[in-house]
Short mmCIF file of C-alpha atoms and ligand atoms in Angstrom, two decimals:
data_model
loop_
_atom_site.label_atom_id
_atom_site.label_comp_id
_atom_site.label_asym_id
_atom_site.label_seq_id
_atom_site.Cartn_x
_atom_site.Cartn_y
_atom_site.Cartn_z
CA UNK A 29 15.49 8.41 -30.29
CA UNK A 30 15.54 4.77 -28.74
CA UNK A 31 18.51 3.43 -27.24
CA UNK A 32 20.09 0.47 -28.43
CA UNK A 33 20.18 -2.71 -26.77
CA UNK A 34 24.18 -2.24 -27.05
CA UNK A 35 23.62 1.73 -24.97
CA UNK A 36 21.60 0.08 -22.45
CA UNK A 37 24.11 -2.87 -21.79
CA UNK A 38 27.15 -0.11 -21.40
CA UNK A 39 25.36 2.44 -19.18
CA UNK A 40 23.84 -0.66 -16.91
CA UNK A 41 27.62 -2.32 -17.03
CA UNK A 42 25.62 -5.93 -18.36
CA UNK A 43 28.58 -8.72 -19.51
CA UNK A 44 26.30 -10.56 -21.72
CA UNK A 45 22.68 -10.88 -23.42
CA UNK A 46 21.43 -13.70 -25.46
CA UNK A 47 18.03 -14.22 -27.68
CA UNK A 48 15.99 -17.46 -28.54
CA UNK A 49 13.40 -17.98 -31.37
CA UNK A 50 12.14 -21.01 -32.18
CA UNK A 51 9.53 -20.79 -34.07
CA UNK A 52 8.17 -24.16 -33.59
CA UNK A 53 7.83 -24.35 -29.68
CA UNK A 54 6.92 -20.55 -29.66
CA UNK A 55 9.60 -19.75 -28.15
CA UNK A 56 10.72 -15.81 -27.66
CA UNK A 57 13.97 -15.82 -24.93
CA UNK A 58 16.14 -13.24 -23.60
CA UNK A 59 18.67 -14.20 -21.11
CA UNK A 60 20.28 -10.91 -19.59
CA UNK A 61 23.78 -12.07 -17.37
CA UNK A 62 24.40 -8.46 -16.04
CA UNK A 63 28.03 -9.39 -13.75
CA UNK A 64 29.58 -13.01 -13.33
CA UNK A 65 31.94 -11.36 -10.29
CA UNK A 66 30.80 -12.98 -7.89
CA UNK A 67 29.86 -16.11 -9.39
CA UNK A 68 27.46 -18.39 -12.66
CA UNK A 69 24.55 -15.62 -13.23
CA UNK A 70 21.85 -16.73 -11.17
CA UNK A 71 18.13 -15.53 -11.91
CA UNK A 72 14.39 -16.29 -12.95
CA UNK A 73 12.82 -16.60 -15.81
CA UNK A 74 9.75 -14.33 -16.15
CA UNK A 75 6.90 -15.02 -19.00
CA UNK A 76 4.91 -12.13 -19.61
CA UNK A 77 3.22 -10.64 -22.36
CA UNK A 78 5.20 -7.57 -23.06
CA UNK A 79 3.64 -4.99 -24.94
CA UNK A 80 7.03 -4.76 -27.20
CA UNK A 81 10.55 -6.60 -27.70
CA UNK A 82 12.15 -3.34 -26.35
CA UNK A 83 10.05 -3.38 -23.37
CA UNK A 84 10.95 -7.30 -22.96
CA UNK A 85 14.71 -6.02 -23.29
CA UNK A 86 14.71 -3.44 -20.88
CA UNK A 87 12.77 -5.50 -18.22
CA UNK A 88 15.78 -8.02 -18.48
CA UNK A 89 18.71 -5.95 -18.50
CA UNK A 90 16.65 -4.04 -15.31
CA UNK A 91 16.08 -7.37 -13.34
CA UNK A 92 19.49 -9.03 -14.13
CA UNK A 93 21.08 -5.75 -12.54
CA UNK A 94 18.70 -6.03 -9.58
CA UNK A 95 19.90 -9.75 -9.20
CA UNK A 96 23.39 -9.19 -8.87
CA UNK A 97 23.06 -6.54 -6.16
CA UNK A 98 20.44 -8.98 -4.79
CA UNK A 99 23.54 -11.74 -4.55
CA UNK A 100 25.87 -9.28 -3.40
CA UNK A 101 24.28 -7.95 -0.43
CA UNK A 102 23.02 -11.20 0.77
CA UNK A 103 26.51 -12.52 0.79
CA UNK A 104 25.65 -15.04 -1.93
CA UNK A 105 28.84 -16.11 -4.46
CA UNK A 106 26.94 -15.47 -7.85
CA UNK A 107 26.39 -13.07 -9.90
CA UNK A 108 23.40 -11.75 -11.14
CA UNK A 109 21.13 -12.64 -14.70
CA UNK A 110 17.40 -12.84 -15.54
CA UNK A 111 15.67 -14.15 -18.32
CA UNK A 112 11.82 -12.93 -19.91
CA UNK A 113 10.04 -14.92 -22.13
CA UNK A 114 7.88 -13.11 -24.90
CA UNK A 115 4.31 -15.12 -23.89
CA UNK A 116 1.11 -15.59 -22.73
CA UNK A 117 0.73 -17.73 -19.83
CA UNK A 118 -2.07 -20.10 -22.46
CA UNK A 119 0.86 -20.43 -24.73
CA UNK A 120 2.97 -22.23 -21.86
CA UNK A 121 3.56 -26.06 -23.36
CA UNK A 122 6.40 -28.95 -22.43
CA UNK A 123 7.89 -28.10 -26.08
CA UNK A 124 8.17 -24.45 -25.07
CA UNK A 125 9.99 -25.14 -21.45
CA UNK A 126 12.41 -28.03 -22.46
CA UNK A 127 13.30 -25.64 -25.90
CA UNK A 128 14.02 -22.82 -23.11
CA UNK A 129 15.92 -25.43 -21.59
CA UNK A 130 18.12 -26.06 -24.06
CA UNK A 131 18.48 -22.12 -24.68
CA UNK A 132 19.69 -22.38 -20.62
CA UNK A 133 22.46 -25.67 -21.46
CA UNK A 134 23.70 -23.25 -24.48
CA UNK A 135 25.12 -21.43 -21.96
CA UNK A 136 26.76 -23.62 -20.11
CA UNK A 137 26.21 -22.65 -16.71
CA UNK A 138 27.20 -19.04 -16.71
CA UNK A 139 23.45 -18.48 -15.93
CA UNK A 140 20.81 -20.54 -13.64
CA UNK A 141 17.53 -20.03 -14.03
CA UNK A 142 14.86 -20.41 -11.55
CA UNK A 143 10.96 -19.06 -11.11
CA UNK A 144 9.38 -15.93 -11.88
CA UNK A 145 6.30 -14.38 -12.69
CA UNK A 146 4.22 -16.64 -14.25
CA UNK A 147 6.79 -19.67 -14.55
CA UNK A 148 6.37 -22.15 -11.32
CA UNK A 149 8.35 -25.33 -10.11
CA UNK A 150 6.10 -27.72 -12.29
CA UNK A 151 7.81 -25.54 -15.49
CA UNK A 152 11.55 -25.69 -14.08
CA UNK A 153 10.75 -29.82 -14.25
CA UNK A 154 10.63 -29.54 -17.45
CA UNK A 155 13.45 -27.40 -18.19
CA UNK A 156 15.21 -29.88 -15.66
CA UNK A 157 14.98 -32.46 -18.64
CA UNK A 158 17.44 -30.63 -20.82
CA UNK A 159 19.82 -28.90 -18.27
CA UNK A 160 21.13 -29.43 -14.84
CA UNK A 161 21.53 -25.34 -14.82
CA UNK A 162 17.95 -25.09 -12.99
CA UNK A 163 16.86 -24.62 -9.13
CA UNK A 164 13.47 -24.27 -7.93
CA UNK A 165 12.81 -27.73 -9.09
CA UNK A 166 10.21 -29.42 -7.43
CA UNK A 167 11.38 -31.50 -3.64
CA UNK A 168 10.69 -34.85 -5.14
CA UNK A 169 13.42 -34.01 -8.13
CA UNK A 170 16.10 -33.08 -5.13
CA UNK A 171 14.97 -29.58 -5.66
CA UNK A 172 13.71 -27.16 -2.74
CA UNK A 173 10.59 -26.21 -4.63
CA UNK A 174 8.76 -23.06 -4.89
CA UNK A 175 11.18 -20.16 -3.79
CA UNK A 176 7.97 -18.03 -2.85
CA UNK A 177 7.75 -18.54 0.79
CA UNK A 178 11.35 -17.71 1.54
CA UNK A 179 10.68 -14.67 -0.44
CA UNK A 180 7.51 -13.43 1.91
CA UNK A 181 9.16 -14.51 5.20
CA UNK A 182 12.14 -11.99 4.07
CA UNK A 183 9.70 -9.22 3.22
CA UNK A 184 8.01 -10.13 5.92
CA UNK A 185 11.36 -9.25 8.59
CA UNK A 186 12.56 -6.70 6.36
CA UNK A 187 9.15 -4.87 7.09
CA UNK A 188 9.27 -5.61 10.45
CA UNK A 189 12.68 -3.94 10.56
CA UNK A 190 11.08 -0.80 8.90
CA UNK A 191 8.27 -1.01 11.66
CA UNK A 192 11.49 -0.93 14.37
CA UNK A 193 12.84 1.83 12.53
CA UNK A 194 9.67 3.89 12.68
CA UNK A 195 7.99 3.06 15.64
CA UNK A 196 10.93 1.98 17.71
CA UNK A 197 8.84 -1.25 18.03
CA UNK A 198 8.80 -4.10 15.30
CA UNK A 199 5.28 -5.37 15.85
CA UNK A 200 3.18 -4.80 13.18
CA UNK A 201 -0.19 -5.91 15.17
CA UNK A 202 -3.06 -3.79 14.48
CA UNK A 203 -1.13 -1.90 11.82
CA UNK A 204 -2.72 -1.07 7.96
CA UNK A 205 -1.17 -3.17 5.36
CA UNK A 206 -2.04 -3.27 1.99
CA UNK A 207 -0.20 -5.72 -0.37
CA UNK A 208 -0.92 -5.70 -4.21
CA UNK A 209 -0.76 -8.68 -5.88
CA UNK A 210 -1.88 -11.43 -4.36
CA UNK A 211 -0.20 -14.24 -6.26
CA UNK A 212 2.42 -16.46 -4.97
CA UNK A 213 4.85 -14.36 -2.74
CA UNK A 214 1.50 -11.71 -1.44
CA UNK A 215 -0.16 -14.61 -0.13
CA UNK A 216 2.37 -15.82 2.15
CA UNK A 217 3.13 -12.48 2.87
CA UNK A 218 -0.55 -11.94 3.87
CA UNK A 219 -0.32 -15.42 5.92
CA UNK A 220 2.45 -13.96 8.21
CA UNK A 221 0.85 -10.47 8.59
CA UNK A 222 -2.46 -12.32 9.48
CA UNK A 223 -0.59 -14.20 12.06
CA UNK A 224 0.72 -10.92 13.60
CA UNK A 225 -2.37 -9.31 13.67
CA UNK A 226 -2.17 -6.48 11.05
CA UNK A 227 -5.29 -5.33 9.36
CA UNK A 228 -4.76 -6.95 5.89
CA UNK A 229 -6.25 -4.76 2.66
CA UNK A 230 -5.47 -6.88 -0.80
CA UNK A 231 -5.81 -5.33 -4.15
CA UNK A 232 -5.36 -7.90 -7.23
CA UNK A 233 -6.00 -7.32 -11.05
CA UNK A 234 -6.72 -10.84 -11.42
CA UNK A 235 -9.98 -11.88 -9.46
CA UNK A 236 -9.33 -15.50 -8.89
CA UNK A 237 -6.44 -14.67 -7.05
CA UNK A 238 -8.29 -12.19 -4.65
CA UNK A 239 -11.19 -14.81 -3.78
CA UNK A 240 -8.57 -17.42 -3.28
CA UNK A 241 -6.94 -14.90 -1.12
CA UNK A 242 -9.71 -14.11 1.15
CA UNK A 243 -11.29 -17.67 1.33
CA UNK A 244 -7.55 -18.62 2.70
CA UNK A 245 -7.88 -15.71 4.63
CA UNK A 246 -11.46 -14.46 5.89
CA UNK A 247 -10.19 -11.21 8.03
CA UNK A 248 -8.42 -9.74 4.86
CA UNK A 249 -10.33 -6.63 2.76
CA UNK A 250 -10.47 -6.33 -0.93
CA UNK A 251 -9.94 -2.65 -1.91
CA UNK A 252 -9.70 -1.33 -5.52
CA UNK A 253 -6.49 -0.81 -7.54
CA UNK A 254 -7.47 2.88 -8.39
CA UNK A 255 -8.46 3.59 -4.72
CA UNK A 256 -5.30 2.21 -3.10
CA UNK A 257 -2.80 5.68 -2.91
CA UNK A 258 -5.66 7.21 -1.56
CA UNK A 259 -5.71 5.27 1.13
CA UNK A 260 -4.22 6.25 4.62
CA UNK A 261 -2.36 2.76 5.28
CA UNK A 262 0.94 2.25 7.63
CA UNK A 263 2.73 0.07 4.96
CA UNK A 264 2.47 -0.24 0.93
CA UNK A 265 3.40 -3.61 0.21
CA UNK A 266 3.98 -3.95 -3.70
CA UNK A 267 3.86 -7.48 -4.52
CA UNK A 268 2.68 -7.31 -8.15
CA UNK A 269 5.30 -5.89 -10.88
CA UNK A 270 7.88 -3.33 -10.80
CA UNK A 271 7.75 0.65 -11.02
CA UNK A 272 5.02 1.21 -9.20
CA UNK A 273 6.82 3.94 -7.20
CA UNK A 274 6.66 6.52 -9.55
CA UNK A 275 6.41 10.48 -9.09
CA UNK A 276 1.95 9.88 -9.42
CA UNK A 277 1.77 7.70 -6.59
CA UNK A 278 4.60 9.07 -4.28
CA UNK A 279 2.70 12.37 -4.36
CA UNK A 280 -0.70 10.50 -3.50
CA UNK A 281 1.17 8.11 -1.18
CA UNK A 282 -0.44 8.62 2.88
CA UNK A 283 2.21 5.83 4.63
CA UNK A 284 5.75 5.51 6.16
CA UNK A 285 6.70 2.47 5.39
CA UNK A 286 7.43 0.58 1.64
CA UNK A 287 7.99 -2.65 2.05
CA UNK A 288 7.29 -5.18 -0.84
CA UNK A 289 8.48 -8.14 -2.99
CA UNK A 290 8.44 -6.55 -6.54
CA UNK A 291 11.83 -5.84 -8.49
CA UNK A 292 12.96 -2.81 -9.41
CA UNK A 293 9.51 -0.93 -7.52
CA UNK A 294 11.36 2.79 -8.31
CA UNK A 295 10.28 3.68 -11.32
CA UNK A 296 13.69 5.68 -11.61
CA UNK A 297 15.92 5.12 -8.74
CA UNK A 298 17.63 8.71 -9.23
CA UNK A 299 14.48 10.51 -8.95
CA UNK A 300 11.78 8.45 -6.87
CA UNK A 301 14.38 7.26 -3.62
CA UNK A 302 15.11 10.54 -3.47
CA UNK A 303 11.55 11.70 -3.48
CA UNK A 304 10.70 9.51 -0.71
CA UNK A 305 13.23 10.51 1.85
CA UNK A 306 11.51 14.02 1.08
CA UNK A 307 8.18 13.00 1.87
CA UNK A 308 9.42 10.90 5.27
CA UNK A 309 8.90 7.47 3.60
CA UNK A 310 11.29 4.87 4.73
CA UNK A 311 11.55 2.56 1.68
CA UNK A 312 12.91 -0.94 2.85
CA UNK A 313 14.71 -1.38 -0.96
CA UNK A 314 13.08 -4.34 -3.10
CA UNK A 315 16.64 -6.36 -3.68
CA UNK A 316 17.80 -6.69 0.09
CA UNK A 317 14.20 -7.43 1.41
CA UNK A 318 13.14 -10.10 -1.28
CA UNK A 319 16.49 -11.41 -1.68
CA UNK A 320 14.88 -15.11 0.75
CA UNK A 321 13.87 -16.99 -2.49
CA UNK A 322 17.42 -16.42 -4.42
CA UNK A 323 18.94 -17.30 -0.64
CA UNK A 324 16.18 -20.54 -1.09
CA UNK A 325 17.47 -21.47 -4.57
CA UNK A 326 21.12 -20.66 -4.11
CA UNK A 327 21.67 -23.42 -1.55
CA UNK A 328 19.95 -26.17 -3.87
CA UNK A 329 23.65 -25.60 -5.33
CA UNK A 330 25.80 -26.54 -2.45
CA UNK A 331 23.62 -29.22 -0.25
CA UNK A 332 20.43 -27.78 1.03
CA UNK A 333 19.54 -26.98 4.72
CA UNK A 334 16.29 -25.25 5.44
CA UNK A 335 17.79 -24.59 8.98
CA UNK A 336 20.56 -22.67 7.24
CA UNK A 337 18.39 -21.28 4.44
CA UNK A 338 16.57 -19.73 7.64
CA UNK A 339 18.60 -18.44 9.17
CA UNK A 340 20.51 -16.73 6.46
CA UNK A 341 16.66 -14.95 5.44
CA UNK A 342 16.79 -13.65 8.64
CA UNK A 343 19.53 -11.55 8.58
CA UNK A 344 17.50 -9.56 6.29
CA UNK A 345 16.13 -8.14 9.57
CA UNK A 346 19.47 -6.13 10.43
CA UNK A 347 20.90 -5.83 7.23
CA UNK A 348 17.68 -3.63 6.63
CA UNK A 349 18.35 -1.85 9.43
CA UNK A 350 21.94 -1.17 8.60
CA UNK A 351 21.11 -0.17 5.01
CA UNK A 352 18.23 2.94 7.11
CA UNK A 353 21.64 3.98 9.37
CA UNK A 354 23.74 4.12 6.27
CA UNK A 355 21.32 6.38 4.53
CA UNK A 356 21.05 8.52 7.44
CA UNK A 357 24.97 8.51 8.22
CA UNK A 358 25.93 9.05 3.98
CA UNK A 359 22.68 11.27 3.71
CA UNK A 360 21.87 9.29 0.88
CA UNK A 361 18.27 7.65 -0.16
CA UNK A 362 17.97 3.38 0.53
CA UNK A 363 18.26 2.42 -2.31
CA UNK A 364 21.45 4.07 -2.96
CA UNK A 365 22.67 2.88 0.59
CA UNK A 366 21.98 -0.69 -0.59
CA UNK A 367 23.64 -0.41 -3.93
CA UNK A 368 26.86 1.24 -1.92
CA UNK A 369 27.02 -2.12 0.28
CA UNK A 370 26.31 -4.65 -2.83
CA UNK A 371 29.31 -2.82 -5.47
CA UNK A 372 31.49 -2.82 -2.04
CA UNK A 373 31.56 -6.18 -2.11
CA UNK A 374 31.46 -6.68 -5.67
CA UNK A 375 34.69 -4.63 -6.24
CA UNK A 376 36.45 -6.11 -3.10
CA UNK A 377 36.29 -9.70 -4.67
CA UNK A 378 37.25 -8.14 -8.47
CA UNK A 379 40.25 -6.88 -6.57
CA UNK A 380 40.98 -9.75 -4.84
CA UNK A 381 40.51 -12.39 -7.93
CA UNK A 382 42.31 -9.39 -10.17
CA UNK A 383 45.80 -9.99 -7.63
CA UNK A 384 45.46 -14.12 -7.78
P1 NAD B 403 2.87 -13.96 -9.23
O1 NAD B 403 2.74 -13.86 -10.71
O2 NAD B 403 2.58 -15.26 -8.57
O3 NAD B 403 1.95 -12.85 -8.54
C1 NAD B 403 1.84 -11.55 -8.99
C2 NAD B 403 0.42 -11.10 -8.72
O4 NAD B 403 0.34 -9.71 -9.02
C3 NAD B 403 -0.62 -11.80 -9.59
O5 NAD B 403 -1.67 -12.29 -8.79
C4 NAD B 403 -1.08 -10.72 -10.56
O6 NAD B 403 -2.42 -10.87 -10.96
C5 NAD B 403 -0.90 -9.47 -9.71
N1 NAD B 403 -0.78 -8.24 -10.47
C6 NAD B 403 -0.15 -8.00 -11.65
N2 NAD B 403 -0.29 -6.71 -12.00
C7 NAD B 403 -1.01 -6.11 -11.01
C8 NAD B 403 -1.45 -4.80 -10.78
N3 NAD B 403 -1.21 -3.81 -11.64
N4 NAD B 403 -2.16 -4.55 -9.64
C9 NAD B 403 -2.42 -5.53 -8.76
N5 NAD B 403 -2.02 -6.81 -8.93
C10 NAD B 403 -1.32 -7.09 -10.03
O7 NAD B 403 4.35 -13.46 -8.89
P2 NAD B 403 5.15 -13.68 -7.53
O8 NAD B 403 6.05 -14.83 -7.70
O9 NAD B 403 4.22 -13.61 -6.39
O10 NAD B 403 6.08 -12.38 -7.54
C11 NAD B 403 5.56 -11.11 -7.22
C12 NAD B 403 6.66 -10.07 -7.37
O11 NAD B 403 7.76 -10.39 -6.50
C13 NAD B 403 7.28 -9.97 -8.77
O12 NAD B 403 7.67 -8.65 -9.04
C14 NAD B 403 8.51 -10.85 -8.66
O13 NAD B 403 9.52 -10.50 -9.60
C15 NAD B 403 8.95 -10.53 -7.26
N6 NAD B 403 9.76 -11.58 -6.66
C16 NAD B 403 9.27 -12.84 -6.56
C17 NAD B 403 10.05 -13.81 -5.99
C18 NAD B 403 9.54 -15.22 -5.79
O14 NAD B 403 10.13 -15.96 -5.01
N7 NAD B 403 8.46 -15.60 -6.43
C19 NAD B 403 11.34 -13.51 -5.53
C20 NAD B 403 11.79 -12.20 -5.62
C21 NAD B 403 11.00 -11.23 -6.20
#
């Protein structure tokens, strides 16, 4: 039998989730705010077709968990939420994104939203027009813009930390990576491997996005979705959507290193992080590696400095690393490593605000 929405919230410990119709924008909202610890519930709004409500549930409650961890381990003070939107990208309209808007006010800053999948800074202008609760805005609103190049440039380190890890050498020159999904984050992730000089396979469902990919990029090679855990690579970089680390492709997989901007990549993070320890596949986990847009965002709220914002996506580079020797030292798998460090510092600052 299904779980209820009400079963999912206890066993993923979420505070709050809110829905939205409006039947005259279009409008089909969930706002997930999974832990307000640390601070307002900060996270993206995603629009996506889902293939059910329940599926459009569950992808909320998953990605508002991931977001608080996400804050937590990067030192951020929020907490962590997410909102989906039931849609298809045509259906996108100003009526749709300044109702969502007003869904965001309703909640008076508890949650922030931001970009996602298939929501860019153009749509958080408009949402800008019925709440202040917004980053990602665009740079001529006082906003920092699109979060997706912070985003890349902290995959980017936090595979170059896996490479150091590996090879005892972080250079990823000459090495196979193959990034799937080639939309906003992948390409800037495929800018900085170019740069390095790794041999750059692409794999896209959506074939705009791979010829705008390779006409930005003419050294990169298109391989086919089906073919790609067949391939022997040196990195899988999943870029695209979520669960794509499953027990299928882990048995296929021929590489050492995961290191991608998805969410929540483990399809169950019980079964799969443990699965790839076994099989000698370091797995740089999705949270603490994409974490540089949320970092991005996140200072919009407190007076923004891209020399700071830098420097903070940096430290992905050895918090990576120290995330591989605590799995190693607590024989545990990454993921698990990084979830130890994040509810660390979540209950520490419980405690402390539990005493004041
Ligand atoms: P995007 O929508 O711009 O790009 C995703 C790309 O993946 C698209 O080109 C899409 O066609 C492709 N895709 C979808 N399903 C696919 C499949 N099965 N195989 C191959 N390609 C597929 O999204 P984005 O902003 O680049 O984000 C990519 C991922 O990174 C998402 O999981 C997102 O949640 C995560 N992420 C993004 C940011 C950010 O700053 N944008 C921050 C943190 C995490």
């Amino acid at each position: 039998m299904q779980q209820s929405v009400f079963e999912h919230m206890q066993q993923m410990g979420h505070e709050q989730v809110v829905f939205c119709h409006d039947p005259h924008s279009g409008l089909n909202a969930i706002i997930a705010i999974h832990n307000t610890t640390l601070g307002p519930a900060l996270g993206g709004t995603r629009l996506w077709n889902y293939g059910s409500h329940n599926d459009a549930i569950i992808d909320a409650l998953r990605l508002s968990r991931g977001m608080t961890y996400k804050a937590a381990i990067s030192g951020l003070n929020l907490g962590g939420g997410k909102a989906v939107i039931v849609a298809d990208p045509s259906q996108k309209s100003e009526a749709l994104w300044r109702r969502y808007g007003k869904f965001v006010d309703s909640l008076n800053g508890k949650y922030i939203t931001a970009e996602d999948v298939n929501t860019s800074a153009r749509d958080m202008e408009y949402i800008a027009l019925e709440t202040q609760h917004v980053t990602g805005v665009p740079e001529y609103m006082g906003g920092s813009g699109d979060p997706s190049p912070f985003t890349a440039y902290g995959v980017f380190v936090g595979m170059k930390a896996s490479a150091k890890k590996v090879w005892g050498n972080d250079s990823l020159s000459g090495k196979k990576v193959v990034v799937q999904g080639v939309g906003h984050v992948g390409q800037y992730l495929v800018g900085h491997l170019i740069e390095e000089g790794a041999k750059v396979y692409i794999t896209d469902i959506n074939e705009a996005k791979l010829k705008e990919t390779v006409e930005k990029f003419r050294t990169v090679e298109v391989i086919e979705g089906s073919k790609l855990f067949d391939m022997d690579m040196d990195v899988y970089a999943p870029c695209a959507l979520g669960a794509t680390l499953n027990t299928e492709s882990i048995n296929k997989m021929k590489c050492p290193i995961v290191a991608g901007a998805a969410n929540n990549q483990l399809a169950d993070e019980n079964v799969h992080g443990p699965m790839l320890i076994e099989k000698g596949i370091i797995y740089a986990p999705d949270f603490l590696i994409n974490a540089g847009g949320l970092i991005n965002v996140a200072a919009e709220l407190d007076g923004y400095n891209r020399e700071r914002v830098m420097g903070n996506v940096n430290k992905i580079y050895d918090r990576t690393l120290d995330i591989f020797q605590l799995s190693e030292t607590d024989k545990i798998h990454t993921q698990a490593a990084a979830i130890k460090i994040a509810e660390k510092r979540l209950a520490d600052i419980a405690n402390v605000k539990a005493r004041l």
